[in-house]
Amino acid sequence: MGGNGGLSIGAALERRGHNNFDLIRLFAALMVLWSHDYLILGTGDRLAPMLLDYDTGGGFGVTLFFVISGFLVTRSAARRDSWAYLRARALRLLPALAVVVLASVLLLGPLATTLPLDAYFSAPATWAYLGNILLPGGPVFVLPGVFGGAAVNGSLWTLPLEVGFYLLLVPLKVLGGLARGLILAVLAAFALAFAVAAGWGGLGWGAPGPVVWSGLCAYPVLRYGLAFFSGAALWAWRDRVPLSGPLALVGLLALWGAAGSAAAPVAYALCLPYLVIYAALAHPPRFDLTGRIGDLSYGTYLLAFPIQQSLIHAIGPEAITPMILHLTVTPLALAGAALLWRRVERPCLARKDRRPVPPAVAA
């Protein structure tokens, strides 16, 4: 883990070349996919021991997503006016989500439901599922008669949370221009609230606390808010924080040493965000991953869960194992994500910085 010539995070971000953000996000999406293979089949998550039991595979993947999102989305908010920023965020999330939700209701549902089609299409729950497109609405997971009442797409729960953090950046920009001190104060508030809620209040996944946002309870909001604003703080302080191999090594050693101890949550919260940004910027690839294969992370995240449930429904849970799901769902999700990227995401993202042409100019 070598040095980087005294570069700061900001200098590394702006230098010519590529970075590993898309690759890390794709890895995060695959971690969520593989973790869900165990979760859906009711077996223990075998990825957690590989992570020194700091997190489940899915929780780790989601944390990576939020750290990177906090870093890059804060940059987007700072460089655009508020309306352009919100438009860019909407074009990033909504078109692909709309395609997946519509396909779930109009294609997957009719094929998998045990109800007569007229009963399926007349059920209020069928059309309530379409509300998943309207972020930040509370997610709906079930379609009538589909998968025995199990979730059609359990991954959707994080999207309203993501949107909530996007929206929170707007008043922060209005109030303080996303200044370093303001972002650090918000991060400190999330850290303190999470420490109090988890340490003294006993909140966790088994007792997530009251609903605070779009059907989401306090524990995941605080947990992933801490990750998001850790990424945001690293962007805000990018010119002051070095991109240092020795510092990253210290972070890895701290995680190793704190594993299984009372200090583990603190080490995880402090060290992982820096390690994520270091991995993204320290040794960029010599080729443009997105230019060659596309950014498949979001599509993989959206598509994996319905594909998993469909295979289990078709084959039967007694005849399938997590390894079979790994080997079948991964290429199917990646292929679907590539199609979604080329046909939906990339064309929509190409419009995010375009401004409407005045009628007189167009004429």
Short mmCIF file of C-alpha atoms in Angstrom, two decimals:
data_model
loop_
_atom_site.label_atom_id
_atom_site.label_comp_id
_atom_site.label_asym_id
_atom_site.label_seq_id
_atom_site.Cartn_x
_atom_site.Cartn_y
_atom_site.Cartn_z
CA MET A 1 0.00 0.00 0.00
CA GLY A 2 2.27 2.71 -1.27
CA GLY A 3 2.16 6.46 -0.96
CA ASN A 4 0.59 8.82 -3.47
CA GLY A 5 3.12 11.60 -3.76
CA GLY A 6 1.54 13.71 -1.02
CA LEU A 7 -1.81 13.93 -2.84
CA SER A 8 -4.88 15.04 -0.97
CA ILE A 9 -8.20 13.32 -1.62
CA GLY A 10 -9.29 16.40 -3.59
CA ALA A 11 -6.20 16.40 -5.79
CA ALA A 12 -6.59 12.70 -6.50
CA LEU A 13 -10.25 13.19 -7.38
CA GLU A 14 -9.55 15.97 -9.85
CA ARG A 15 -6.47 14.55 -11.52
CA ARG A 16 -6.73 13.14 -15.04
CA GLY A 17 -7.61 9.49 -15.28
CA HIS A 18 -10.22 7.20 -13.83
CA ASN A 19 -11.27 5.97 -10.41
CA ASN A 20 -12.70 2.85 -8.84
CA PHE A 21 -16.04 4.21 -7.62
CA ASP A 22 -18.11 2.26 -10.16
CA LEU A 23 -16.17 -0.93 -9.48
CA ILE A 24 -16.68 -0.61 -5.71
CA ARG A 25 -20.39 0.09 -6.19
CA LEU A 26 -20.71 -3.01 -8.37
CA PHE A 27 -18.92 -5.03 -5.69
CA ALA A 28 -21.35 -3.58 -3.12
CA ALA A 29 -24.35 -4.60 -5.24
CA LEU A 30 -22.96 -8.13 -5.56
CA MET A 31 -22.40 -8.31 -1.80
CA VAL A 32 -26.06 -7.44 -1.29
CA LEU A 33 -27.07 -10.04 -3.89
CA TRP A 34 -24.97 -12.83 -2.36
CA SER A 35 -26.09 -11.95 1.16
CA HIS A 36 -29.74 -12.09 0.09
CA ASP A 37 -29.15 -15.58 -1.32
CA TYR A 38 -28.61 -16.75 2.26
CA LEU A 39 -31.31 -14.53 3.74
CA ILE A 40 -34.09 -15.62 1.39
CA LEU A 41 -33.31 -19.32 1.91
CA GLY A 42 -33.19 -18.84 5.68
CA THR A 43 -29.57 -19.88 6.16
CA GLY A 44 -26.96 -17.91 8.05
CA ASP A 45 -25.06 -15.21 6.18
CA ARG A 46 -21.70 -16.84 5.47
CA LEU A 47 -20.24 -13.52 4.37
CA ALA A 48 -20.32 -12.06 7.89
CA PRO A 49 -17.36 -14.10 9.23
CA MET A 50 -15.31 -12.96 6.23
CA LEU A 51 -16.04 -9.40 7.37
CA LEU A 52 -14.88 -10.23 10.93
CA ASP A 53 -18.56 -10.06 11.94
CA TYR A 54 -18.56 -6.29 11.63
CA ASP A 55 -21.59 -6.57 9.38
CA THR A 56 -23.60 -8.90 7.21
CA GLY A 57 -22.66 -9.02 3.53
CA GLY A 58 -25.74 -7.01 2.63
CA GLY A 59 -25.22 -4.47 5.38
CA PHE A 60 -21.61 -4.02 4.31
CA GLY A 61 -22.66 -3.50 0.68
CA VAL A 62 -25.27 -0.93 1.65
CA THR A 63 -22.73 0.90 3.82
CA LEU A 64 -20.33 1.09 0.86
CA PHE A 65 -23.14 2.54 -1.24
CA PHE A 66 -23.94 5.24 1.29
CA VAL A 67 -20.31 6.28 1.87
CA ILE A 68 -19.72 6.69 -1.87
CA SER A 69 -23.09 8.36 -2.34
CA GLY A 70 -22.34 10.87 0.41
CA PHE A 71 -18.99 11.69 -1.18
CA LEU A 72 -20.12 12.05 -4.81
CA VAL A 73 -23.62 13.43 -4.26
CA THR A 74 -22.33 16.19 -1.98
CA ARG A 75 -19.97 17.19 -4.79
CA SER A 76 -22.93 17.23 -7.18
CA ALA A 77 -24.97 19.39 -4.79
CA ALA A 78 -22.10 21.84 -4.38
CA ARG A 79 -21.48 22.24 -8.12
CA ARG A 80 -25.08 22.62 -9.30
CA ASP A 81 -27.91 24.92 -8.36
CA SER A 82 -30.56 23.18 -6.28
CA TRP A 83 -33.01 22.50 -9.13
CA ALA A 84 -30.30 21.12 -11.41
CA TYR A 85 -29.04 18.97 -8.55
CA LEU A 86 -32.49 17.54 -7.82
CA ARG A 87 -33.09 16.94 -11.52
CA ALA A 88 -29.80 15.06 -11.80
CA ARG A 89 -30.67 12.91 -8.77
CA ALA A 90 -34.13 12.15 -10.17
CA LEU A 91 -32.67 11.09 -13.52
CA ARG A 92 -30.23 8.84 -11.70
CA LEU A 93 -32.81 7.00 -9.60
CA LEU A 94 -36.27 7.16 -11.11
CA PRO A 95 -36.15 5.91 -14.73
CA ALA A 96 -34.53 2.55 -13.94
CA LEU A 97 -36.69 2.16 -10.85
CA ALA A 98 -39.83 2.85 -12.86
CA VAL A 99 -38.91 0.17 -15.42
CA VAL A 100 -38.25 -2.44 -12.72
CA VAL A 101 -41.43 -1.62 -10.78
CA LEU A 102 -43.60 -1.66 -13.91
CA ALA A 103 -42.05 -4.95 -15.03
CA SER A 104 -42.76 -6.42 -11.60
CA VAL A 105 -46.43 -5.41 -11.71
CA LEU A 106 -47.19 -6.06 -15.39
CA LEU A 107 -44.93 -9.05 -16.21
CA LEU A 108 -43.64 -10.83 -13.12
CA GLY A 109 -46.83 -10.50 -11.12
CA PRO A 110 -49.20 -12.00 -13.72
CA LEU A 111 -46.76 -14.88 -14.35
CA ALA A 112 -46.21 -15.71 -10.67
CA THR A 113 -49.52 -14.90 -8.97
CA THR A 114 -51.77 -17.68 -7.76
CA LEU A 115 -54.82 -15.43 -8.21
CA PRO A 116 -56.93 -15.20 -11.36
CA LEU A 117 -55.65 -12.34 -13.46
CA ASP A 118 -58.81 -10.27 -13.02
CA ALA A 119 -58.48 -10.61 -9.23
CA TYR A 120 -54.77 -9.74 -9.41
CA PHE A 121 -55.30 -6.60 -11.47
CA SER A 122 -58.31 -5.47 -9.46
CA ALA A 123 -56.56 -5.83 -6.10
CA PRO A 124 -55.63 -2.44 -4.54
CA ALA A 125 -52.28 -3.90 -3.44
CA THR A 126 -51.28 -4.42 -7.07
CA TRP A 127 -51.58 -0.74 -7.84
CA ALA A 128 -50.18 0.27 -4.46
CA TYR A 129 -46.95 -1.43 -5.56
CA LEU A 130 -46.63 1.16 -8.31
CA GLY A 131 -46.16 3.72 -5.53
CA ASN A 132 -42.59 2.44 -5.22
CA ILE A 133 -41.81 4.70 -8.16
CA LEU A 134 -42.88 7.77 -6.17
CA LEU A 135 -39.87 8.18 -3.94
CA PRO A 136 -39.66 9.05 -1.10
CA GLY A 137 -42.90 7.14 -0.48
CA GLY A 138 -42.79 4.21 1.88
CA PRO A 139 -41.83 1.02 0.01
CA VAL A 140 -44.42 -1.68 -0.76
CA PHE A 141 -42.92 -5.15 -0.97
CA VAL A 142 -45.79 -7.54 -1.73
CA LEU A 143 -47.88 -8.24 -4.82
CA PRO A 144 -51.15 -10.20 -4.39
CA GLY A 145 -50.67 -13.94 -4.66
CA VAL A 146 -47.02 -13.61 -5.67
CA PHE A 147 -44.31 -15.69 -3.96
CA GLY A 148 -46.65 -16.74 -1.18
CA GLY A 149 -46.76 -13.24 0.26
CA ALA A 150 -42.97 -12.88 0.43
CA ALA A 151 -41.27 -9.68 -0.71
CA VAL A 152 -41.03 -9.23 -4.46
CA ASN A 153 -38.12 -6.81 -4.12
CA GLY A 154 -36.74 -6.46 -0.62
CA SER A 155 -33.93 -4.18 -1.81
CA LEU A 156 -36.24 -1.22 -2.37
CA TRP A 157 -36.27 -0.19 1.28
CA THR A 158 -32.99 1.73 1.02
CA LEU A 159 -34.13 4.04 -1.78
CA PRO A 160 -36.38 6.35 0.28
CA LEU A 161 -33.50 6.65 2.74
CA GLU A 162 -31.14 7.61 -0.08
CA VAL A 163 -33.61 10.23 -1.29
CA GLY A 164 -33.98 11.60 2.23
CA PHE A 165 -30.26 12.26 2.44
CA TYR A 166 -30.30 13.83 -1.04
CA LEU A 167 -33.04 16.20 0.07
CA LEU A 168 -31.26 17.05 3.32
CA LEU A 169 -28.33 18.44 1.34
CA VAL A 170 -30.55 21.13 -0.20
CA PRO A 171 -31.26 23.12 3.01
CA LEU A 172 -27.66 22.52 4.09
CA LYS A 173 -26.53 24.18 0.88
CA VAL A 174 -28.97 27.06 1.35
CA LEU A 175 -27.95 27.57 4.98
CA GLY A 176 -24.20 27.21 4.70
CA GLY A 177 -23.14 26.35 1.19
CA LEU A 178 -22.12 22.84 2.30
CA ALA A 179 -19.20 24.38 4.17
CA ARG A 180 -16.72 22.08 5.89
CA GLY A 181 -17.79 23.06 9.39
CA LEU A 182 -21.49 22.57 8.66
CA ILE A 183 -21.01 19.11 7.15
CA LEU A 184 -18.81 18.12 10.07
CA ALA A 185 -21.48 19.34 12.51
CA VAL A 186 -24.15 17.24 10.76
CA LEU A 187 -21.85 14.21 10.85
CA ALA A 188 -21.23 14.77 14.56
CA ALA A 189 -24.98 15.00 15.16
CA PHE A 190 -25.59 11.69 13.40
CA ALA A 191 -22.69 10.06 15.26
CA LEU A 192 -23.93 11.28 18.64
CA ALA A 193 -27.53 10.29 17.92
CA PHE A 194 -26.46 6.84 16.72
CA ALA A 195 -24.23 6.30 19.75
CA VAL A 196 -27.03 7.27 22.11
CA ALA A 197 -29.68 5.25 20.28
CA ALA A 198 -27.57 2.10 19.89
CA GLY A 199 -25.43 2.34 23.02
CA TRP A 200 -27.89 3.57 25.61
CA GLY A 201 -31.24 3.17 23.90
CA GLY A 202 -30.63 -0.44 22.85
CA LEU A 203 -31.70 0.11 19.25
CA GLY A 204 -30.63 -2.40 16.62
CA TRP A 205 -32.06 -4.45 13.79
CA GLY A 206 -34.19 -6.39 16.26
CA ALA A 207 -35.48 -3.21 17.90
CA PRO A 208 -35.18 -0.47 15.26
CA GLY A 209 -37.11 2.21 17.15
CA PRO A 210 -39.85 4.56 15.98
CA VAL A 211 -40.59 5.39 12.37
CA VAL A 212 -38.88 8.67 11.47
CA TRP A 213 -38.90 8.85 7.66
CA SER A 214 -40.91 7.25 4.88
CA GLY A 215 -41.67 4.05 6.77
CA LEU A 216 -38.08 3.76 8.02
CA CYS A 217 -37.21 3.43 11.67
CA ALA A 218 -34.63 5.36 13.65
CA TYR A 219 -31.88 2.73 13.68
CA PRO A 220 -31.30 2.38 9.90
CA VAL A 221 -31.74 6.12 9.38
CA LEU A 222 -29.02 6.91 11.93
CA ARG A 223 -26.76 4.02 10.92
CA TYR A 224 -26.69 4.86 7.24
CA GLY A 225 -26.89 8.59 7.84
CA LEU A 226 -23.59 8.22 9.64
CA ALA A 227 -22.13 6.46 6.58
CA PHE A 228 -23.57 9.00 4.12
CA PHE A 229 -22.30 12.04 5.99
CA SER A 230 -18.93 10.42 6.61
CA GLY A 231 -18.60 10.34 2.83
CA ALA A 232 -19.90 13.90 2.63
CA ALA A 233 -17.37 15.07 5.21
CA LEU A 234 -14.51 13.43 3.31
CA TRP A 235 -15.59 15.37 0.23
CA ALA A 236 -15.98 18.64 2.18
CA TRP A 237 -12.51 18.21 3.72
CA ARG A 238 -10.99 16.68 0.59
CA ASP A 239 -8.23 19.29 0.34
CA ARG A 240 -7.18 18.76 3.96
CA VAL A 241 -7.31 14.96 4.14
CA PRO A 242 -4.31 13.14 2.61
CA LEU A 243 -4.70 10.11 0.40
CA SER A 244 -2.19 8.11 2.38
CA GLY A 245 -1.24 4.44 2.14
CA PRO A 246 0.15 4.37 5.69
CA LEU A 247 -3.03 5.98 7.01
CA ALA A 248 -5.15 3.38 5.19
CA LEU A 249 -2.98 0.63 6.66
CA VAL A 250 -3.55 2.06 10.14
CA GLY A 251 -7.29 1.92 9.44
CA LEU A 252 -7.09 -1.72 8.39
CA LEU A 253 -5.07 -2.63 11.48
CA ALA A 254 -7.54 -0.77 13.69
CA LEU A 255 -10.43 -2.74 12.20
CA TRP A 256 -8.52 -5.98 12.67
CA GLY A 257 -7.63 -5.19 16.25
CA ALA A 258 -11.09 -3.96 17.26
CA ALA A 259 -13.00 -6.90 15.73
CA GLY A 260 -15.27 -8.54 18.28
CA SER A 261 -14.60 -5.93 20.96
CA ALA A 262 -16.69 -3.10 22.38
CA ALA A 263 -14.67 -0.71 20.20
CA ALA A 264 -15.75 -2.43 16.97
CA PRO A 265 -18.64 -0.06 16.10
CA VAL A 266 -16.39 2.96 16.61
CA ALA A 267 -13.61 1.48 14.47
CA TYR A 268 -16.12 0.58 11.75
CA ALA A 269 -17.61 4.08 11.66
CA LEU A 270 -14.24 5.86 11.72
CA CYS A 271 -12.09 3.66 9.47
CA LEU A 272 -14.34 2.20 6.78
CA PRO A 273 -15.30 5.50 5.04
CA TYR A 274 -11.66 6.52 4.63
CA LEU A 275 -10.74 3.06 3.35
CA VAL A 276 -13.55 3.20 0.78
CA ILE A 277 -12.40 6.55 -0.61
CA TYR A 278 -8.77 5.41 -0.54
CA ALA A 279 -9.66 2.29 -2.50
CA ALA A 280 -11.56 4.40 -5.02
CA LEU A 281 -8.79 6.94 -5.66
CA ALA A 282 -5.37 5.58 -4.70
CA HIS A 283 -4.80 3.21 -7.59
CA PRO A 284 -7.19 4.05 -10.43
CA PRO A 285 -7.51 1.58 -13.29
CA ARG A 286 -5.98 2.26 -16.68
CA PHE A 287 -9.28 1.76 -18.44
CA ASP A 288 -12.72 3.29 -18.12
CA LEU A 289 -14.91 0.57 -16.62
CA THR A 290 -18.15 2.46 -17.22
CA GLY A 291 -17.15 3.30 -20.77
CA ARG A 292 -16.50 -0.37 -21.55
CA ILE A 293 -19.26 -2.24 -19.76
CA GLY A 294 -21.43 0.46 -18.19
CA ASP A 295 -22.30 1.27 -14.59
CA LEU A 296 -24.09 -1.94 -13.64
CA SER A 297 -24.33 -1.37 -9.89
CA TYR A 298 -27.78 0.21 -9.66
CA GLY A 299 -29.36 -2.17 -12.14
CA THR A 300 -27.86 -5.16 -10.35
CA TYR A 301 -29.18 -3.86 -7.05
CA LEU A 302 -32.69 -3.37 -8.44
CA LEU A 303 -32.96 -6.61 -10.39
CA ALA A 304 -31.27 -9.20 -8.18
CA PHE A 305 -34.02 -9.71 -5.60
CA PRO A 306 -36.91 -10.32 -8.06
CA ILE A 307 -34.69 -12.73 -10.02
CA GLN A 308 -33.80 -14.59 -6.82
CA GLN A 309 -37.44 -14.91 -5.81
CA SER A 310 -38.46 -15.99 -9.31
CA LEU A 311 -35.88 -18.79 -9.41
CA ILE A 312 -36.84 -20.04 -5.97
CA HIS A 313 -40.51 -19.91 -6.99
CA ALA A 314 -39.81 -21.85 -10.20
CA ILE A 315 -37.42 -24.48 -8.79
CA GLY A 316 -38.65 -24.76 -5.23
CA PRO A 317 -36.72 -23.79 -2.08
CA GLU A 318 -36.03 -27.42 -1.20
CA ALA A 319 -34.20 -27.99 -4.49
CA ILE A 320 -32.01 -24.89 -4.42
CA THR A 321 -29.00 -23.81 -2.38
CA PRO A 322 -27.27 -20.47 -1.84
CA MET A 323 -24.44 -21.57 -4.15
CA ILE A 324 -26.90 -22.37 -6.94
CA LEU A 325 -28.39 -18.92 -6.47
CA HIS A 326 -24.91 -17.36 -6.55
CA LEU A 327 -24.08 -19.04 -9.83
CA THR A 328 -27.41 -18.41 -11.56
CA VAL A 329 -28.60 -15.05 -10.25
CA THR A 330 -25.27 -13.23 -10.61
CA PRO A 331 -24.96 -13.52 -14.41
CA LEU A 332 -28.70 -12.97 -14.91
CA ALA A 333 -28.67 -9.82 -12.78
CA LEU A 334 -25.55 -8.49 -14.51
CA ALA A 335 -27.03 -9.14 -17.95
CA GLY A 336 -30.27 -7.40 -16.99
CA ALA A 337 -28.30 -4.52 -15.48
CA ALA A 338 -26.31 -4.11 -18.70
CA LEU A 339 -29.53 -3.92 -20.71
CA LEU A 340 -31.05 -1.47 -18.23
CA TRP A 341 -27.90 0.68 -18.40
CA ARG A 342 -27.81 0.85 -22.18
CA ARG A 343 -31.51 1.32 -22.81
CA VAL A 344 -32.63 3.37 -19.82
CA GLU A 345 -29.99 4.69 -17.43
CA ARG A 346 -27.33 5.98 -19.83
CA PRO A 347 -29.79 7.83 -22.14
CA CYS A 348 -31.45 9.46 -19.13
CA LEU A 349 -28.17 10.42 -17.47
CA ALA A 350 -27.06 12.04 -20.72
CA ARG A 351 -29.86 14.56 -20.18
CA LYS A 352 -29.03 15.57 -16.63
CA ASP A 353 -26.88 18.57 -17.55
CA ARG A 354 -28.94 19.69 -20.52
CA ARG A 355 -30.97 22.84 -20.18
CA PRO A 356 -34.27 23.36 -21.98
CA VAL A 357 -33.86 25.28 -25.23
CA PRO A 358 -35.98 28.47 -25.38
CA PRO A 359 -38.70 28.26 -28.02
CA ALA A 360 -37.32 31.21 -29.98
CA VAL A 361 -33.87 29.62 -30.17
CA ALA A 362 -35.33 26.26 -31.13
CA ALA A 363 -37.33 27.93 -33.90
#
